[in-house]
Structure formats: C-alpha cells, structure tokens
XYZ file of C-alpha atoms in Angstrom:
670
model
C 128.711 88.954 6.728
C 128.016 85.211 7.019
C 126.360 84.181 10.260
C 128.456 81.664 12.205
C 126.943 78.203 12.322
C 125.614 77.274 15.757
C 127.379 74.229 17.153
C 125.171 71.890 19.166
C 126.077 71.330 22.814
C 126.558 67.610 22.204
C 129.399 68.430 19.791
C 130.900 71.059 22.095
C 130.923 68.562 24.955
C 132.494 65.834 22.842
C 134.560 66.997 19.829
C 134.985 63.334 18.787
C 131.386 63.557 17.583
C 132.220 66.144 14.905
C 132.264 63.511 12.097
C 128.660 62.679 13.071
C 127.395 66.248 13.216
C 125.238 65.785 10.132
C 123.687 62.604 11.586
C 122.867 64.384 14.850
C 121.472 67.412 13.051
C 119.420 65.124 10.823
C 117.751 63.375 13.757
C 117.039 66.763 15.340
C 115.530 68.003 12.072
C 113.347 64.885 11.800
C 112.111 65.547 15.329
C 111.378 69.211 14.604
C 109.485 68.365 11.402
C 107.349 65.794 13.206
C 106.528 68.281 15.980
C 105.626 70.825 13.322
C 103.280 68.351 11.623
C 101.637 67.332 14.901
C 101.054 70.972 15.784
C 99.524 71.576 12.364
C 96.949 68.792 12.752
C 96.422 68.741 16.526
C 97.439 72.182 17.748
C 100.231 70.848 19.985
C 102.029 67.647 20.919
C 100.220 67.735 24.264
C 96.822 67.764 22.522
C 98.020 64.927 20.283
C 98.726 63.054 23.527
C 95.081 63.340 24.574
C 94.265 60.141 22.701
C 92.993 58.479 25.866
C 90.302 61.168 26.159
C 88.960 60.217 22.734
C 89.721 56.519 22.359
C 88.604 53.979 24.915
C 85.633 54.626 27.202
C 84.872 58.274 27.918
C 81.819 60.019 29.320
C 80.403 62.879 27.241
C 78.881 65.503 29.545
C 77.046 67.288 26.749
C 75.463 64.211 25.206
C 75.092 62.534 28.607
C 76.391 59.112 27.790
C 79.465 57.017 27.142
C 81.458 56.820 23.962
C 83.610 53.804 23.319
C 86.057 54.173 20.444
C 88.686 51.790 19.148
C 91.313 52.126 16.439
C 91.194 48.947 14.349
C 91.729 49.979 10.700
C 91.781 46.516 9.078
C 88.933 44.977 11.077
C 85.728 44.067 9.250
C 83.424 44.873 12.156
C 83.428 45.459 15.929
C 80.809 44.758 18.603
C 80.857 45.942 22.198
C 80.002 43.060 24.543
C 79.818 42.706 28.304
C 77.732 42.443 31.424
C 75.665 45.419 30.258
C 74.140 43.438 27.363
C 74.446 39.960 28.891
C 77.368 39.314 26.506
C 75.139 39.451 23.455
C 77.659 39.241 20.615
C 75.727 41.176 17.975
C 73.352 43.567 19.746
C 75.825 46.481 19.918
C 77.646 46.943 16.620
C 80.153 49.776 16.329
C 80.239 52.310 13.503
C 83.361 52.836 11.428
C 84.647 56.422 11.273
C 87.464 57.987 9.281
C 90.993 56.778 10.009
C 90.006 53.257 10.964
C 88.350 54.283 14.260
C 85.186 52.494 15.382
C 82.603 54.064 17.689
C 79.507 53.335 19.749
C 77.518 55.628 22.039
C 75.612 54.407 25.094
C 73.073 56.990 26.376
C 73.195 57.269 30.145
C 69.424 57.284 30.488
C 69.211 53.896 28.787
C 72.311 52.224 30.253
C 72.768 53.767 33.701
C 71.600 50.593 35.437
C 73.607 48.143 33.308
C 76.761 49.952 32.128
C 77.943 50.459 35.671
C 81.075 50.757 37.748
C 82.748 47.370 37.988
C 80.894 45.717 35.108
C 82.972 43.652 32.701
C 83.409 44.377 29.001
C 85.243 43.204 25.910
C 85.075 44.016 22.235
C 84.339 41.390 19.605
C 86.633 42.004 16.638
C 85.817 40.353 13.325
C 88.716 40.370 10.874
C 90.470 38.232 8.287
C 91.668 36.128 11.237
C 88.050 35.361 12.187
C 86.218 36.590 15.281
C 87.891 37.100 18.623
C 86.958 38.683 21.936
C 89.519 41.344 22.799
C 90.220 43.732 25.658
C 89.905 47.410 24.597
C 93.337 48.916 23.925
C 92.826 52.016 26.081
C 91.050 50.235 28.937
C 91.781 51.679 32.392
C 91.250 48.513 34.392
C 91.590 44.799 33.712
C 90.688 41.977 36.096
C 91.238 38.231 36.051
C 88.562 35.672 36.806
C 89.973 33.503 39.641
C 88.114 30.427 38.380
C 88.696 30.600 34.617
C 91.878 32.783 34.717
C 90.327 34.804 31.887
C 91.138 38.532 31.778
C 88.446 41.102 30.948
C 88.169 44.860 30.825
C 86.285 46.515 33.638
C 84.241 49.704 33.531
C 85.873 51.896 36.157
C 84.024 55.027 37.232
C 83.723 55.120 41.025
C 81.180 57.580 42.421
C 83.683 58.995 44.871
C 86.612 60.649 43.141
C 90.002 60.211 44.793
C 91.056 63.271 46.787
C 94.728 64.100 46.465
C 96.503 65.730 49.410
C 99.957 66.086 47.811
C 99.658 69.645 46.537
C 102.660 70.790 48.582
C 104.989 68.046 47.341
C 107.794 69.417 45.164
C 110.209 67.072 43.390
C 112.754 69.858 43.072
C 113.034 70.113 46.850
C 114.165 66.538 47.447
C 117.667 67.188 46.082
C 119.985 64.415 44.919
C 118.125 61.228 43.999
C 118.340 58.192 46.267
C 116.086 55.653 44.556
C 114.555 52.574 46.170
C 113.614 50.164 43.383
C 110.669 48.061 44.482
C 107.868 45.720 43.477
C 104.558 45.993 45.323
C 103.616 42.329 44.985
C 106.822 40.931 46.466
C 107.309 43.660 49.092
C 105.589 41.763 51.924
C 106.931 38.864 53.957
C 103.915 36.642 53.429
C 104.056 33.979 50.728
C 101.565 35.693 48.468
C 100.938 38.903 46.562
C 101.262 42.168 48.444
C 98.884 45.062 47.830
C 99.231 48.794 47.169
C 97.794 49.521 50.630
C 100.093 47.058 52.404
C 103.052 48.655 50.668
C 101.933 52.127 51.702
C 101.431 51.040 55.304
C 104.364 48.682 55.853
C 107.119 49.521 53.376
C 106.996 53.274 52.742
C 107.891 54.076 56.389
C 110.939 51.793 56.092
C 112.056 53.586 52.934
C 111.610 56.965 54.590
C 113.585 55.861 57.655
C 116.466 54.603 55.503
C 116.696 58.015 53.841
C 115.675 57.200 50.275
C 113.727 60.033 48.659
C 112.358 58.266 45.590
C 110.818 54.907 44.823
C 110.907 53.228 41.447
C 107.768 51.120 41.150
C 108.031 48.023 38.990
C 105.174 46.076 37.377
C 102.568 48.858 37.498
C 101.130 48.287 34.016
C 98.883 45.238 33.763
C 100.613 42.014 32.732
C 99.021 38.572 32.458
C 102.028 36.594 33.709
C 103.134 37.571 37.223
C 106.538 35.979 36.703
C 107.420 38.429 33.925
C 108.299 40.948 36.694
C 105.903 43.311 34.902
C 107.865 43.485 31.656
C 105.380 41.671 29.391
C 102.689 44.344 29.436
C 99.277 43.641 27.992
C 97.207 46.663 29.054
C 99.223 49.861 29.051
C 96.643 52.121 30.721
C 95.578 49.712 33.463
C 97.406 49.609 36.807
C 97.823 45.966 37.743
C 94.673 44.821 39.527
C 96.460 41.970 41.305
C 97.787 44.614 43.748
C 94.505 46.496 44.231
C 92.400 49.234 42.686
C 93.526 52.387 40.846
C 92.453 54.430 43.888
C 94.661 52.310 46.135
C 97.637 52.957 43.846
C 96.823 56.664 44.073
C 96.717 56.355 47.869
C 100.192 54.802 47.816
C 101.554 57.657 45.689
C 99.769 60.266 47.793
C 101.286 58.857 50.986
C 104.752 58.706 49.401
C 104.448 62.378 48.529
C 103.398 63.215 52.071
C 106.580 61.489 53.251
C 108.641 63.553 50.808
C 109.248 60.599 48.485
C 109.023 60.936 44.699
C 107.430 58.083 42.750
C 109.034 56.955 39.502
C 107.238 54.433 37.317
C 109.058 51.637 35.539
C 107.531 52.343 32.116
C 107.541 49.629 29.457
C 107.240 51.127 25.972
C 109.991 49.001 24.452
C 107.821 45.971 23.695
C 104.504 44.296 24.491
C 103.304 40.835 25.388
C 102.496 38.726 22.325
C 99.301 37.301 23.893
C 96.213 37.906 21.759
C 93.601 37.300 24.457
C 95.002 39.957 26.778
C 97.174 42.226 24.632
C 97.400 44.146 21.357
C 98.841 41.505 19.066
C 96.730 40.908 15.910
C 94.059 43.213 17.347
C 92.552 44.150 13.981
C 93.653 40.888 12.404
C 97.002 42.196 11.173
C 100.409 41.852 12.789
C 101.316 45.360 11.631
C 98.636 47.417 13.407
C 100.693 48.393 16.465
C 103.838 46.463 15.677
C 106.242 45.911 12.821
C 105.347 43.088 10.468
C 107.441 39.945 10.228
C 110.672 39.368 12.095
C 111.206 43.071 12.743
C 108.138 43.037 14.959
C 109.274 40.139 17.129
C 111.917 40.229 19.852
C 113.326 36.720 19.812
C 115.160 37.037 23.154
C 112.121 38.400 24.979
C 109.469 36.550 22.925
C 107.441 39.741 22.636
C 106.155 42.238 20.079
C 107.958 45.408 18.977
C 106.150 48.692 18.373
C 106.259 50.529 15.065
C 107.235 53.996 16.287
C 106.818 55.396 12.779
C 103.001 55.267 12.942
C 101.182 58.284 14.306
C 98.537 56.067 15.926
C 101.242 54.161 17.800
C 102.923 57.403 18.823
C 99.590 58.684 20.085
C 98.963 55.484 22.037
C 102.340 55.695 23.793
C 102.545 59.468 24.283
C 99.016 59.580 25.643
C 100.082 56.819 28.012
C 102.814 59.064 29.418
C 100.389 61.936 29.886
C 97.819 59.619 31.492
C 100.171 58.262 34.167
C 101.428 61.738 35.074
C 98.061 63.470 35.213
C 95.842 60.696 36.533
C 98.250 59.103 39.032
C 100.689 61.948 39.840
C 103.770 59.913 38.936
C 106.877 62.068 39.193
C 108.753 60.412 36.385
C 109.624 57.302 34.459
C 112.414 54.804 34.180
C 112.140 53.820 30.511
C 112.723 50.084 30.219
C 114.645 48.477 27.362
C 115.924 51.661 25.729
C 118.850 49.828 24.127
C 116.431 47.407 22.494
C 114.404 50.336 21.156
C 117.357 52.274 19.761
C 118.865 49.584 17.529
C 117.513 47.035 15.066
C 119.877 44.455 16.615
C 118.448 45.374 20.069
C 121.895 45.849 21.559
C 123.354 42.487 20.565
C 126.671 43.924 19.439
C 129.828 45.427 20.871
C 129.563 49.211 21.008
C 133.183 49.732 20.061
C 132.850 52.599 17.583
C 130.806 55.805 17.315
C 129.443 54.520 13.988
C 127.313 52.092 16.020
C 125.362 55.012 17.507
C 124.548 56.914 14.342
C 124.740 54.712 11.278
C 123.064 51.633 9.806
C 121.595 49.772 12.775
C 119.966 52.708 14.569
C 116.160 52.570 14.835
C 115.686 56.234 13.946
C 111.942 56.257 14.520
C 112.526 55.051 18.096
C 115.027 57.875 18.584
C 112.370 60.361 17.521
C 109.779 58.754 19.789
C 112.053 59.000 22.831
C 112.770 62.660 22.036
C 109.031 63.304 21.820
C 108.366 61.358 25.016
C 110.927 63.293 27.032
C 109.880 66.697 25.773
C 106.194 65.897 26.305
C 106.821 64.676 29.851
C 108.711 67.905 30.604
C 105.930 70.011 29.103
C 103.275 68.326 31.238
C 105.408 68.254 34.384
C 108.451 70.555 34.249
C 110.101 68.815 37.232
C 109.606 65.316 35.782
C 112.376 62.718 36.199
C 113.199 60.519 33.215
C 115.761 57.713 33.343
C 116.985 55.571 30.447
C 117.853 51.913 30.885
C 120.568 51.770 28.251
C 123.692 49.663 28.105
C 124.960 50.978 24.767
C 126.193 54.364 25.971
C 124.613 56.280 23.101
C 125.989 59.844 23.163
C 123.405 62.485 23.978
C 120.969 60.178 25.717
C 121.121 62.440 28.779
C 121.170 65.773 26.945
C 118.196 67.971 26.083
C 116.682 67.451 22.646
C 117.507 71.022 21.601
C 121.156 70.291 22.413
C 121.242 67.304 20.067
C 120.281 64.702 22.646
C 117.338 62.436 23.407
C 116.182 64.349 26.467
C 116.601 61.969 29.413
C 117.563 63.404 32.795
C 119.616 60.350 33.740
C 120.957 57.129 32.326
C 121.536 53.994 34.400
C 125.176 53.020 35.003
C 124.517 49.462 33.842
C 128.195 48.557 33.507
C 128.865 49.101 37.216
C 126.930 46.123 38.671
C 128.301 43.947 35.872
C 131.794 44.991 36.908
C 131.280 44.142 40.573
C 129.924 40.711 39.713
C 132.828 40.105 37.335
C 135.504 40.761 39.942
C 133.651 38.930 42.724
C 133.184 35.948 40.441
C 136.573 35.795 38.747
C 139.169 37.537 40.955
C 140.514 36.984 44.444
C 140.570 40.017 46.722
C 144.315 40.305 46.315
C 143.944 40.718 42.545
C 141.523 43.635 42.638
C 142.968 46.569 40.703
C 142.213 49.799 42.526
C 142.925 51.958 39.445
C 140.469 49.900 37.420
C 137.884 50.036 40.212
C 138.084 53.803 40.454
C 138.096 54.186 36.661
C 134.928 52.119 36.191
C 133.058 54.218 38.756
C 133.899 57.602 37.217
C 133.798 56.568 33.552
C 130.710 58.267 32.156
C 129.842 60.815 29.509
C 130.596 64.428 30.323
C 127.522 66.534 30.996
C 125.117 63.566 31.114
C 123.819 62.567 34.532
C 123.920 58.957 35.669
C 122.208 56.808 38.282
C 124.885 54.686 39.894
C 124.095 51.343 41.506
C 125.938 48.252 42.655
C 122.963 45.967 42.033
C 119.328 46.141 40.943
C 116.545 43.647 40.332
C 118.560 42.241 37.409
C 121.188 40.896 39.791
C 118.577 39.629 42.274
C 116.797 37.295 39.866
C 117.064 33.532 40.156
C 120.002 32.331 38.090
C 122.119 35.262 39.270
C 123.274 36.330 42.719
C 123.006 39.493 44.771
C 126.176 41.095 46.123
C 125.458 39.603 49.542
C 125.128 36.127 48.071
C 128.262 36.467 45.939
C 130.128 37.504 49.072
C 128.660 35.120 51.658
C 126.642 32.454 49.815
C 125.338 29.560 51.937
C 127.171 30.828 55.014
C 124.332 33.362 55.329
C 121.981 30.544 56.280
C 124.085 29.441 59.241
C 126.311 32.248 60.533
C 124.391 35.529 60.609
C 123.810 35.465 64.357
C 125.447 38.442 66.089
C 127.231 36.069 68.479
C 128.579 33.848 65.680
C 132.136 34.481 64.471
C 132.755 33.557 60.845
C 135.484 34.832 58.512
C 133.373 34.563 55.359
C 130.565 36.570 56.940
C 133.031 39.127 58.314
C 134.517 39.614 54.838
C 131.078 39.748 53.234
C 129.681 42.370 55.593
C 132.781 44.546 55.278
C 132.894 44.440 51.469
C 129.116 44.751 51.056
C 129.282 48.093 52.868
C 132.348 49.284 50.995
C 131.199 48.306 47.487
C 127.839 49.997 47.860
C 129.285 53.176 49.407
C 132.105 53.333 46.848
C 129.471 53.053 44.099
C 127.192 55.627 45.688
C 129.747 58.395 46.027
C 131.538 57.871 42.697
C 129.318 56.221 40.078
C 126.654 58.843 39.432
C 124.625 61.908 40.248
C 121.943 59.639 41.672
C 121.947 56.272 43.456
C 119.686 53.207 43.258
C 119.129 50.199 45.494
C 116.803 47.229 45.024
C 114.330 46.467 47.800
C 115.926 44.482 50.620
C 119.444 44.552 49.211
C 120.359 47.313 51.643
C 120.370 44.703 54.419
C 121.800 41.904 52.266
C 118.592 39.964 51.646
C 119.836 36.377 51.614
C 117.975 34.941 48.657
C 117.224 35.576 45.015
C 113.894 36.597 43.473
C 111.879 33.869 41.787
C 108.200 34.364 40.995
C 105.662 31.530 41.054
C 106.085 29.341 37.981
C 105.750 25.748 36.898
C 109.459 25.133 37.542
C 109.146 25.972 41.269
C 105.713 24.433 41.759
C 104.081 27.896 41.729
C 105.731 28.871 44.995
C 105.841 32.380 46.485
C 108.749 31.482 48.780
C 111.224 33.625 46.831
C 108.764 36.305 45.677
C 108.762 38.191 48.968
C 111.015 40.168 51.291
C 111.946 38.792 54.722
C 111.811 41.964 56.803
C 111.926 39.887 59.988
C 115.619 39.270 59.312
C 116.598 42.931 59.516
C 114.164 43.534 62.387
C 115.745 40.752 64.446
C 118.263 42.315 66.826
C 120.097 38.980 67.139
C 121.018 38.864 63.429
C 123.728 40.719 61.530
C 121.433 41.992 58.779
C 120.748 44.969 61.032
C 124.379 46.078 60.627
C 124.108 46.400 56.851
C 120.825 48.309 57.119
C 122.298 50.664 59.712
C 125.292 51.422 57.494
C 123.058 51.959 54.468
C 121.057 54.490 56.465
C 124.213 56.207 57.719
C 125.894 56.469 54.317
C 122.762 57.950 52.756
C 122.377 60.438 55.599
C 125.979 61.607 55.255
C 125.968 61.705 51.455
C 122.665 63.547 51.343
C 123.592 66.084 54.044
C 126.809 66.996 52.210
C 125.217 66.927 48.729
C 127.974 64.643 47.520
C 126.164 63.176 44.489
C 125.802 66.550 42.786
C 129.450 67.487 43.350
C 131.746 67.314 40.305
C 135.018 68.192 42.005
C 136.326 64.697 42.762
C 140.061 64.836 43.440
C 142.276 61.789 43.822
C 144.591 62.158 46.819
C 146.238 58.754 47.037
C 146.183 55.491 45.054
C 148.100 52.855 46.995
C 148.132 49.564 45.092
C 150.234 47.796 47.743
C 147.679 48.442 50.468
C 144.649 48.532 48.109
C 143.812 51.991 49.431
C 141.939 54.661 47.472
C 141.719 58.165 48.926
C 139.828 61.007 47.272
C 138.147 64.266 48.125
C 134.637 65.019 46.926
C 132.744 68.079 48.043
C 133.758 68.812 51.603
C 134.534 65.195 52.514
C 137.612 62.982 52.252
C 136.997 59.280 51.601
C 139.517 56.579 52.565
C 138.723 53.124 51.163
C 141.056 50.303 52.209
C 140.047 47.213 50.215
C 143.019 45.127 51.354
C 142.227 41.735 52.834
C 144.818 42.019 55.622
C 146.907 45.206 55.638
C 146.060 47.566 58.496
C 148.599 50.367 58.754
C 149.229 52.529 61.774
C 150.434 56.087 61.119
C 149.188 55.985 57.514
C 149.971 59.403 56.072
C 148.486 61.151 53.066
C 148.303 64.682 51.738
C 145.111 66.735 51.981
C 144.212 69.858 49.951
C 143.658 72.078 52.987
C 145.552 72.576 56.211
C 143.602 72.199 59.413
C 141.898 69.718 61.685
C 139.845 66.744 60.496
C 137.429 64.429 62.267
C 135.852 61.072 61.362
C 132.211 61.439 60.319
C 131.653 57.846 59.166
C 133.520 54.649 59.977
C 132.411 51.312 58.546
C 134.473 49.510 61.222
C 132.136 50.831 63.926
C 130.463 47.960 65.856
C 127.095 49.574 65.077
C 127.756 48.534 61.473
C 129.152 45.085 62.250
C 132.744 46.338 62.355
C 135.596 45.385 64.674
C 135.885 48.645 66.631
C 139.555 49.187 65.814
C 139.354 52.952 65.319
C 139.042 55.678 67.921
C 136.511 58.059 66.385
C 137.183 60.772 68.943
C 140.652 61.481 67.534
C 141.086 64.805 65.719
C 143.626 64.663 62.881
C 145.815 67.740 62.393
C 147.840 68.379 59.254
C 151.626 68.422 59.654
C 154.154 70.696 57.939
C 153.851 68.686 54.719
C 150.051 69.188 54.841
C 149.533 65.500 55.586
C 147.403 63.770 58.177
C 148.085 60.427 59.813
C 145.385 57.835 60.448
C 145.055 54.194 61.460
C 144.173 52.707 58.052
C 142.451 49.406 58.863
C 141.787 46.737 56.250
C 138.366 46.396 54.595
C 137.269 49.706 56.032
C 135.984 52.990 54.683
C 136.576 56.156 56.683
C 135.084 59.536 55.856
C 136.808 62.655 57.189
C 135.553 66.196 57.377
C 137.507 69.383 58.084
C 136.419 70.944 61.352
C 138.451 74.158 61.080
C-alpha cells in the first residue's frame, strides 16, 4: 500500500499555494541538506554558531593567553597593532591557518600589563588593495576618538563580571505583546545623546506605567553615522559605545526584565555600511569576502553592502551574532530589519501581485535559507525567543515554522497599515472614509501567521514624513494644546488619534507596536544631527515635559493609551480570533464588532451623534461601558453617562448614545 504524501501546513492553510508545492518543498530540502552538512562538520548548527568563541579575541584558559583570529582568505598578510605594542606596524605578524584564517597568540605572562582592559587595537591588513588599518570583524567594543573622530577596536575584559538578576523573568508569562519601539540616544529630553543608564532610570518606568510589556531597541549594533538611525552597521558584535558600556546595556536589559518587560533587538543582518575604515567592506582586499561582488553586492537605495548568504563563513558570522546577543546580553528576541530586501534580488522594488513573485525568478534563495537557519537557531538557544520580520512583500509562510514550509518567524509587521492611515489622512476628507475598507485593511492578513499591528512606527516619525498627530493637527499643535484652549482642529486630532490607534490595536494583529513618544502625540518629527540641520539635536530627542505638564492636552492622549492597553491586555483581546462584525453603518460611519468578551463601537463620523442608536448583540443580558474615549480624562467632551447599564430588548438589541468621533467598549455584566 502506497504511503500517502504528507502535505505541508503552509499548503493546508492556503490551497492557492498548491501550484508552488514543489518550490516550497525544494527550499525546505535545501535547508535540511545544509543543516545536515553543518552537523556533519560541526556537530550541530549551534556549535557552528560558536564562531565568536574562535574568531576575534578570546582568552585561552589552558594556554593562559589571548588568541586573536581573523578570517581574511585573500589577504597577503596581517599584523595586530595597538596600544599594547605602541602601534608598531610589523612587530606582531599573524600566522595563516587553513581556510583563510589568520592567528596570533599573546601569552598572558608577557602581555598582562600592556594588552589590558580598555586598550585600543586594530589589525593591519595587507592585500592587493595595499595596506590598511582595519577594525577586527568580531570585535566586542568599538570607540570613537572625540578629537580625530577615528574609530578603533577596544579590548574589553572588565575584572568584575556583570551579575544578572533576571533569572525569574519569563517571556512566556507576559502574554500578548505590547511593544514600545525606542532609541536610547534620542530617548532623553536634553539636546544630546542619551545613555543606557539614563534610559533605564528615566524611560523604563514610563514604559512600565503605560502598560507596554516589551521594548524594541533600535541602533544597538555599532554604527559610525548617528543619523543612520542604527541601520548602517559597521561592527556587528559591538553594542554602540556612544550610549555607554556593554555592562550598562546589560544593566538596562536586567532592569527591564525586573519590571516584567521583554527586550527585543532591532537586528540588522540585511546589509552593512560600505565604510572601509569602520566596517567589513574590502576587508581582505576583495569586494566578495563578506558580500556579493559587483552590483549584486551593492544596495543602490541604501548605499550599503549586501551579504552573500551562500558562504558558510558569512553564515557563521551572522548566526554566531544571533547566539552572541542572546547569550551575552539576554535579549529576548529580534526584529529582523530589511527582510524584504534580503528575500528578493530586486529588494522589494516591484508590485507583489502574483504568487509567482514569492517563489520564482527573483527570490534570493540563499537568504531564505539563512532566515530559516536564523529562526531555528534562535529557538534552539532560547525556546521562548521572539522573532519579528520587517517585510512588506507578504511572502507566504514567513510566520510559519520551518518544518511547516515557512521561514520560522513568530510575527510579521503589518507594514501596510500605517501606509493606509497616512494615505487616507493625506488624500481623503473625513466624510469620504470608507468604513468597509478601513475594517478590511485591519483584518487582512495571512491565516495562521501572527502579525504585529501598528498605526505608526519610526518610519512615519522621520523628517520628511509626519506622525499621525502631525497629520491630524499640524502647526496647530504649537499654539493650541493648552487644556483651556478650544480649537476644532485639535479636538478632531485628539479624537481621531485615539480612535485610529485603538482601532489598529484591537484589529490589526496579535501584537501591537508604538514608537516612543507617539502615544502622547509627540509634536515633531525625528531628525538626527547632520550637515543639513547644522548638526542639531533639537529633533533627536523626546519632550517628556509636554506629557508631564498638567496644563497641556498631551496628557489626554497618554492617559487613553494607558487605558486602552490596560483593557486590551486584561481581556486578552489580541490573541482572540473570534472577531464578529455586528454592524457596519456607512451613513453614520459606525463600525461595531465583538472580539473576545468585549463589544467595540467606533463612530468615525465628523458630526453625526445619534441618540437611541440600536444594534444587535450576540448574547442577551446587561452591558456596561468599560472604556469611553469621550471621557474628559481623555480629552473628550463628556457627552456619555458611563453609569448607564444597557439591557437587551426583545430583538436582542441594545440602545446607546452613539456620539461622533468616539469609541465605546461594552462588556456584558450578566
């Protein structure tokens, strides 16, 4: 009897993928064969990802000294230089080993007084391109000279090892994800660069109070240009020194864990800075060492270098990087940046209007395999790890396990949602908003693949774009945000800011994300110091004094943000998949739906407030208001009596006062 062929979950979930079954099975087979090969030569994928314990600077307890190893296969010769040898360029040549690895050993007895914690080092690489001082690829710390602006590697081996106190923290216990996307440097109000310790002291308590249970840290990996927002990485193993020391980053993470907050790292493995002095480009004299040669290795839109994921040495560099950040810094997960760029040779510059686009000619298959490896490795090291893909293409299976035919991410970002909100705010009057379209955009996602919904992120906050608050209120925010000031534009903006974000939260995903300060409608964009703004920090900070000022209306938006998270979290709404439409009223722009044990009434109309507004509910009984955006505490107009209990009539309907630009949440009492 012939054994029935096992159908992958990805095909079961989406029968439209049946024509691509062979493509999906092929990529799974490629992955399995690579894992098999890695196990053959290294014992396991996890051991393969121990590259950072061999390459770079590592202390050998048996031989009592330091090994420094570097992979530079096409280099002619390498010399270790630094403070320890007074930057003598030829006194410490490295020996070439098999596989293009170079090595030098420094006995502790001889170098204990010179090769010390905090001393600076580089490696002189002589190649066909000539001789050049480079920063070791696996270096754990890089610092910049304030006078010359030159970056150098730094020996980092503090006598006192950091003591973690987060043993009791459990990611699985935090429940649905409410993510606070943030940047340490711009998190303070001062016009300057904030530190890891300042963030831990001043910002983490705010995040905890608001109810967010995860932070997504941007710009952790070292980058030479501050204005790149951390996306032009030069040193993949070095936490950015402009914010403090590695131990201070650990202290931040440790404190977050004590507050019950998970820490997700914005991981950049999609490209690298093209700088030679600070980064990996032309390290051994060839453009094809870490990256693809020619045009394939250059991202024209980002002006950066693209990794060759087909090389084992590159895979080891990146996979070891994942293991390093989890084990050394206790990160709870990663938001993988630029996944769309990785997955396709055109980097996403096409319309994804056919399934062929996901499986045929333009797919970067080696990147697919790398992401499968990365996700499975992360889960092996930390079974409760959180991985999120920044992908705009909608590739099927991105959020499915590798064994099910997917790429292994836990979540994908709902990148079309913020684009949609900006589109209608920019191009449509309130009266032209289509409630069916609005609802459809929120719930339109792949079956069985979890999504992080968000109305705006750092992308919308950057100079050249506008945040939701600025689209809604613009320059009026500068003049009319006093509590005592009446202004129609501000009234509209506050009402819709609350509604858009709540509507997105409860419908657009199994997780929710907010960018730092946007919860209270931060009035300005983000613009890092650059030549074009005279190197100003004015817009590279967060003005917490605005939300702390009891005389300003920013406090209303923050209070509602806190309330909507509290309610959504307490009722586990994000993980519910039983959303039921109850009423779609185009005339009054009213959307009513049930999700979990709550009923949501969104009235987006600019003017229509209807007394005795009746609608059917799935269960007979009594209902009470548990959240009302029109409450004065949230900057509302106090038109609704929250003490009223609504009782179903014979037609199983309840009657409410349905006020314009208001969201009401009802809960059955009995």
